[in-house]
């Protein structure tokens, strides 16, 4: 029995610390414990000392005793290995990764009920503006005082005042009520021969219970979900847990519906929109093994599954699987590592798999399962180009006559249309026509984006908002401000002007910010209450609307202007995905792509349907540039509020770059987003050959240097954003 324990505490600034284990406590590696730290007490996890070296050895006689051991299953060895691997690969403190595993502080405590609050319906006389705001915003919701205060954007005291006044009441919520288990044979679908073959390969892998990565590759609408649901069914029969990762929480709701139809009960959801009590309940059920199927955002990847038997990454090509804040990891890649440590199959499902994934297939590391046809005999939509140079919209408009005519025909047939433009708001730039002043965010190198629905200008990087000014702040001219370029709201205006009788809906992260909002949208679409959807990338994936027969891509050139190494691939994926929303039922679909560059390889590949040669050309370009997946990048971002400190630190790092064979360092230079959230940013880009242990080099390089405390240096291994 352990008499001393090495503990990784939930404090990213600290290394592991040793504690004395008194006889009343029993611990093993993985035990979740409460440990003293100075005057405080902190949760942590017991670790194998040889895997987590301490900075200094402390003698037995100087050790402080552990306060307690939580009555929870210890974190399994596979998860501990994953935490070590993630910390090492992404150069992050192990405690920062551990925090993602122990993602619900309240889940650690016992007690089976929690007190939440909700409106009583009684409105006290004499409401202060804050109280009125709280009552209005809380509406039907329920939560802790702190959660309601956040929803209402008021202080805790305002909520407590409303409790005293009788407008809000406490409710006891049982937090550990069990989840009903999904039934593997509830409503199995009829599979096509191709689907059945792929499903058989996956169920066999689940039975083998060994690491096996798969690419489930099939055109949009080919029924990939039904196929991996068969693997989920097998995991249920084996009494194993399944994790399904989705790229957006807005997709959770349609997924839950499909899942419930197939398995009779909903899976356990895990995403940022959960209340604390729901989070706690889910976490404990995952740790106990009672949650059989978990569907979640990337953060679900680090949860302490008791017996994981299958991991599915749906829409695996999506860049939103890359986390940019905190520990900058890629959930698709970490999912594969988790499968390796857990010894279970991992399914990456996509109609437009990433070049990195296809390369793994080419190397023979991943098995490829293909679904060549659309499910149920539906045809892939015809994709045609509208050359904006030859067939331009009228001045001040954005939809070409051909697209407008197609919208009119679709409306006349009482079918649904989707207009895709990956730009939120009304206009991306506002300027003064008298003096040329442009509205820029005071905190970022970015324009303020006009949102007419909210009557605000907003920065999409830091969230800074301002009311739309009546007067130019530079030249004081009135009514001189003009909106430049279109966002989805402006397209919606154009649609309203062209088709006043059509029912339009805007779908962006501004309108579909929660699973409930997404469910509402899906219901309205299915009920035929929407004729024309105008949406950003949020509508490009996952949805299945049989009556949607026309897709118009408003500006296909937009994604190519970014110029980073994945721009062409991303454009291809995005347009192929949005095109895939058309004609998913019995009616054929039609896709019109507006572009100024009809001869660009991306556009030609989309029109011809020849994805293979596009991918081959892109892959060759990457190979000759030694770009991923052939070479590797790491970005070092230096930021601080003081420009001098930022530049000096970036130069210090640049000057001390080690000379390593097979590695080159570019910069420092101001980052494209030279200012972000009030911090100046400089960037160095490390380019290395694949085989080089670039993390070790960077760790030694940065570890030997010191910089002012106010300067932050972050490393992004395998970066996706080049801003
Ligand atoms: Zn002006
Ligand atoms: Zn900003």
mmCIF file of N, CA and C in Angstrom, residues 451-495:
data_model
loop_
_atom_site.group_PDB
_atom_site.id
_atom_site.type_symbol
_atom_site.label_atom_id
_atom_site.label_comp_id
_atom_site.label_asym_id
_atom_site.label_seq_id
_atom_site.Cartn_x
_atom_site.Cartn_y
_atom_site.Cartn_z
ATOM 1 N N UNK A 451 -23.751 44.418 -37.423
ATOM 2 C CA UNK A 451 -24.831 43.454 -37.207
ATOM 3 C C UNK A 451 -26.108 44.268 -37.105
ATOM 4 N N UNK A 452 -26.910 44.280 -38.162
ATOM 5 C CA UNK A 452 -28.105 45.114 -38.113
ATOM 6 C C UNK A 452 -29.173 44.559 -37.207
ATOM 7 N N UNK A 453 -29.248 43.227 -37.127
ATOM 8 C CA UNK A 453 -30.285 42.622 -36.280
ATOM 9 C C UNK A 453 -30.087 43.027 -34.820
ATOM 10 N N UNK A 454 -28.825 43.160 -34.405
ATOM 11 C CA UNK A 454 -28.549 43.556 -33.027
ATOM 12 C C UNK A 454 -28.311 45.060 -32.931
ATOM 13 N N UNK A 455 -28.351 45.763 -34.063
ATOM 14 C CA UNK A 455 -28.051 47.190 -34.114
ATOM 15 C C UNK A 455 -26.716 47.509 -33.456
ATOM 16 N N UNK A 456 -25.678 46.808 -33.903
ATOM 17 C CA UNK A 456 -24.362 47.003 -33.306
ATOM 18 C C UNK A 456 -23.272 46.795 -34.336
ATOM 19 N N UNK A 457 -22.111 47.384 -34.057
ATOM 20 C CA UNK A 457 -20.895 46.953 -34.742
ATOM 21 C C UNK A 457 -20.164 46.037 -33.766
ATOM 22 N N UNK A 458 -19.663 44.929 -34.238
ATOM 23 C CA UNK A 458 -19.024 43.970 -33.336
ATOM 24 C C UNK A 458 -17.700 43.494 -33.915
ATOM 25 N N UNK A 459 -16.731 43.240 -33.008
ATOM 26 C CA UNK A 459 -15.470 42.630 -33.418
ATOM 27 C C UNK A 459 -15.613 41.124 -33.245
ATOM 28 N N UNK A 460 -15.339 40.371 -34.295
ATOM 29 C CA UNK A 460 -15.509 38.916 -34.218
ATOM 30 C C UNK A 460 -14.351 38.228 -33.508
ATOM 31 N N UNK A 461 -13.340 38.992 -33.133
ATOM 32 C CA UNK A 461 -12.199 38.374 -32.456
ATOM 33 C C UNK A 461 -12.267 38.534 -30.945
ATOM 34 N N UNK A 462 -12.658 39.724 -30.466
ATOM 35 C CA UNK A 462 -12.658 39.950 -29.018
ATOM 36 C C UNK A 462 -14.046 40.199 -28.471
ATOM 37 N N UNK A 463 -15.042 40.362 -29.351
ATOM 38 C CA UNK A 463 -16.393 40.585 -28.857
ATOM 39 C C UNK A 463 -16.711 42.043 -28.543
ATOM 40 N N UNK A 464 -15.769 42.946 -28.795
ATOM 41 C CA UNK A 464 -16.027 44.370 -28.557
ATOM 42 C C UNK A 464 -17.224 44.824 -29.398
ATOM 43 N N UNK A 465 -18.175 45.533 -28.774
ATOM 44 C CA UNK A 465 -19.338 46.016 -29.526
ATOM 45 C C UNK A 465 -19.509 47.515 -29.322
ATOM 46 N N UNK A 466 -20.100 48.173 -30.308
ATOM 47 C CA UNK A 466 -20.451 49.581 -30.175
ATOM 48 C C UNK A 466 -21.730 49.835 -30.959
ATOM 49 N N UNK A 467 -22.521 50.849 -30.530
ATOM 50 C CA UNK A 467 -23.721 51.158 -31.308
ATOM 51 C C UNK A 467 -23.308 51.726 -32.651
ATOM 52 N N UNK A 468 -24.069 51.489 -33.703
ATOM 53 C CA UNK A 468 -23.678 52.051 -34.996
ATOM 54 C C UNK A 468 -23.733 53.574 -34.921
ATOM 55 N N UNK A 469 -22.639 54.244 -35.193
ATOM 56 C CA UNK A 469 -22.613 55.695 -35.024
ATOM 57 C C UNK A 469 -23.428 56.405 -36.106
ATOM 58 N N UNK A 470 -24.045 57.523 -35.731
ATOM 59 C CA UNK A 470 -24.781 58.346 -36.694
ATOM 60 C C UNK A 470 -23.820 59.268 -37.435
ATOM 61 N N UNK A 471 -22.718 59.606 -36.735
ATOM 62 C CA UNK A 471 -21.805 60.641 -37.216
ATOM 63 C C UNK A 471 -20.423 60.025 -37.348
ATOM 64 N N UNK A 472 -19.678 60.393 -38.374
ATOM 65 C CA UNK A 472 -18.315 59.876 -38.524
ATOM 66 C C UNK A 472 -17.430 60.431 -37.421
ATOM 67 N N UNK A 473 -16.753 59.584 -36.661
ATOM 68 C CA UNK A 473 -15.929 60.085 -35.570
ATOM 69 C C UNK A 473 -14.712 60.874 -36.073
ATOM 70 N N UNK A 474 -14.381 60.744 -37.345
ATOM 71 C CA UNK A 474 -13.187 61.384 -37.881
ATOM 72 C C UNK A 474 -13.524 62.779 -38.423
ATOM 73 N N UNK A 475 -14.540 62.857 -39.283
ATOM 74 C CA UNK A 475 -14.834 64.129 -39.944
ATOM 75 C C UNK A 475 -16.174 64.725 -39.511
ATOM 76 N N UNK A 476 -16.881 64.033 -38.596
ATOM 77 C CA UNK A 476 -18.150 64.520 -38.045
ATOM 78 C C UNK A 476 -19.263 64.675 -39.077
ATOM 79 N N UNK A 477 -19.083 64.119 -40.239
ATOM 80 C CA UNK A 477 -20.121 64.187 -41.268
ATOM 81 C C UNK A 477 -21.289 63.268 -40.853
ATOM 82 N N UNK A 478 -22.505 63.761 -41.069
ATOM 83 C CA UNK A 478 -23.669 62.941 -40.742
ATOM 84 C C UNK A 478 -24.077 62.082 -41.932
ATOM 85 N N UNK A 479 -24.667 60.927 -41.656
ATOM 86 C CA UNK A 479 -25.191 60.057 -42.718
ATOM 87 C C UNK A 479 -24.178 59.778 -43.824
ATOM 88 N N UNK A 480 -22.940 59.617 -43.434
ATOM 89 C CA UNK A 480 -21.889 59.448 -44.426
ATOM 90 C C UNK A 480 -21.316 58.030 -44.402
ATOM 91 N N UNK A 481 -21.853 57.191 -43.494
ATOM 92 C CA UNK A 481 -21.259 55.868 -43.331
ATOM 93 C C UNK A 481 -21.910 54.874 -44.278
ATOM 94 N N UNK A 482 -21.080 54.077 -44.939
ATOM 95 C CA UNK A 482 -21.618 53.077 -45.855
ATOM 96 C C UNK A 482 -21.102 51.695 -45.492
ATOM 97 N N UNK A 483 -21.959 50.710 -45.717
ATOM 98 C CA UNK A 483 -21.590 49.318 -45.484
ATOM 99 C C UNK A 483 -20.919 48.789 -46.746
ATOM 100 N N UNK A 484 -19.795 48.082 -46.572
ATOM 101 C CA UNK A 484 -19.070 47.544 -47.729
ATOM 102 C C UNK A 484 -19.123 46.026 -47.711
ATOM 103 N N UNK A 485 -19.555 45.461 -48.806
ATOM 104 C CA UNK A 485 -19.553 44.002 -48.941
ATOM 105 C C UNK A 485 -20.736 43.378 -48.222
ATOM 106 N N UNK A 486 -21.026 42.126 -48.527
ATOM 107 C CA UNK A 486 -22.189 41.480 -47.917
ATOM 108 C C UNK A 486 -21.826 40.540 -46.779
ATOM 109 N N UNK A 487 -22.733 40.490 -45.803
ATOM 110 C CA UNK A 487 -22.769 39.405 -44.833
ATOM 111 C C UNK A 487 -24.129 38.729 -45.002
ATOM 112 N N UNK A 488 -24.397 37.699 -44.228
ATOM 113 C CA UNK A 488 -25.666 36.971 -44.405
ATOM 114 C C UNK A 488 -26.890 37.861 -44.207
ATOM 115 N N UNK A 489 -26.798 38.837 -43.291
ATOM 116 C CA UNK A 489 -27.965 39.697 -43.040
ATOM 117 C C UNK A 489 -28.292 40.542 -44.267
ATOM 118 N N UNK A 490 -27.246 40.952 -44.976
ATOM 119 C CA UNK A 490 -27.467 41.771 -46.159
ATOM 120 C C UNK A 490 -28.086 40.935 -47.282
ATOM 121 N N UNK A 491 -27.637 39.674 -47.381
ATOM 122 C CA UNK A 491 -28.242 38.775 -48.371
ATOM 123 C C UNK A 491 -29.715 38.555 -48.014
ATOM 124 N N UNK A 492 -29.992 38.451 -46.725
ATOM 125 C CA UNK A 492 -31.384 38.268 -46.296
ATOM 126 C C UNK A 492 -32.229 39.473 -46.708
ATOM 127 N N UNK A 493 -31.663 40.678 -46.608
ATOM 128 C CA UNK A 493 -32.368 41.891 -47.067
ATOM 129 C C UNK A 493 -32.667 41.804 -48.556
ATOM 130 N N UNK A 494 -31.653 41.344 -49.313
ATOM 131 C CA UNK A 494 -31.831 41.245 -50.761
ATOM 132 C C UNK A 494 -32.933 40.235 -51.090
ATOM 133 N N UNK A 495 -32.922 39.111 -50.373
ATOM 134 C CA UNK A 495 -33.958 38.094 -50.581
ATOM 135 C C UNK A 495 -35.340 38.671 -50.261
#
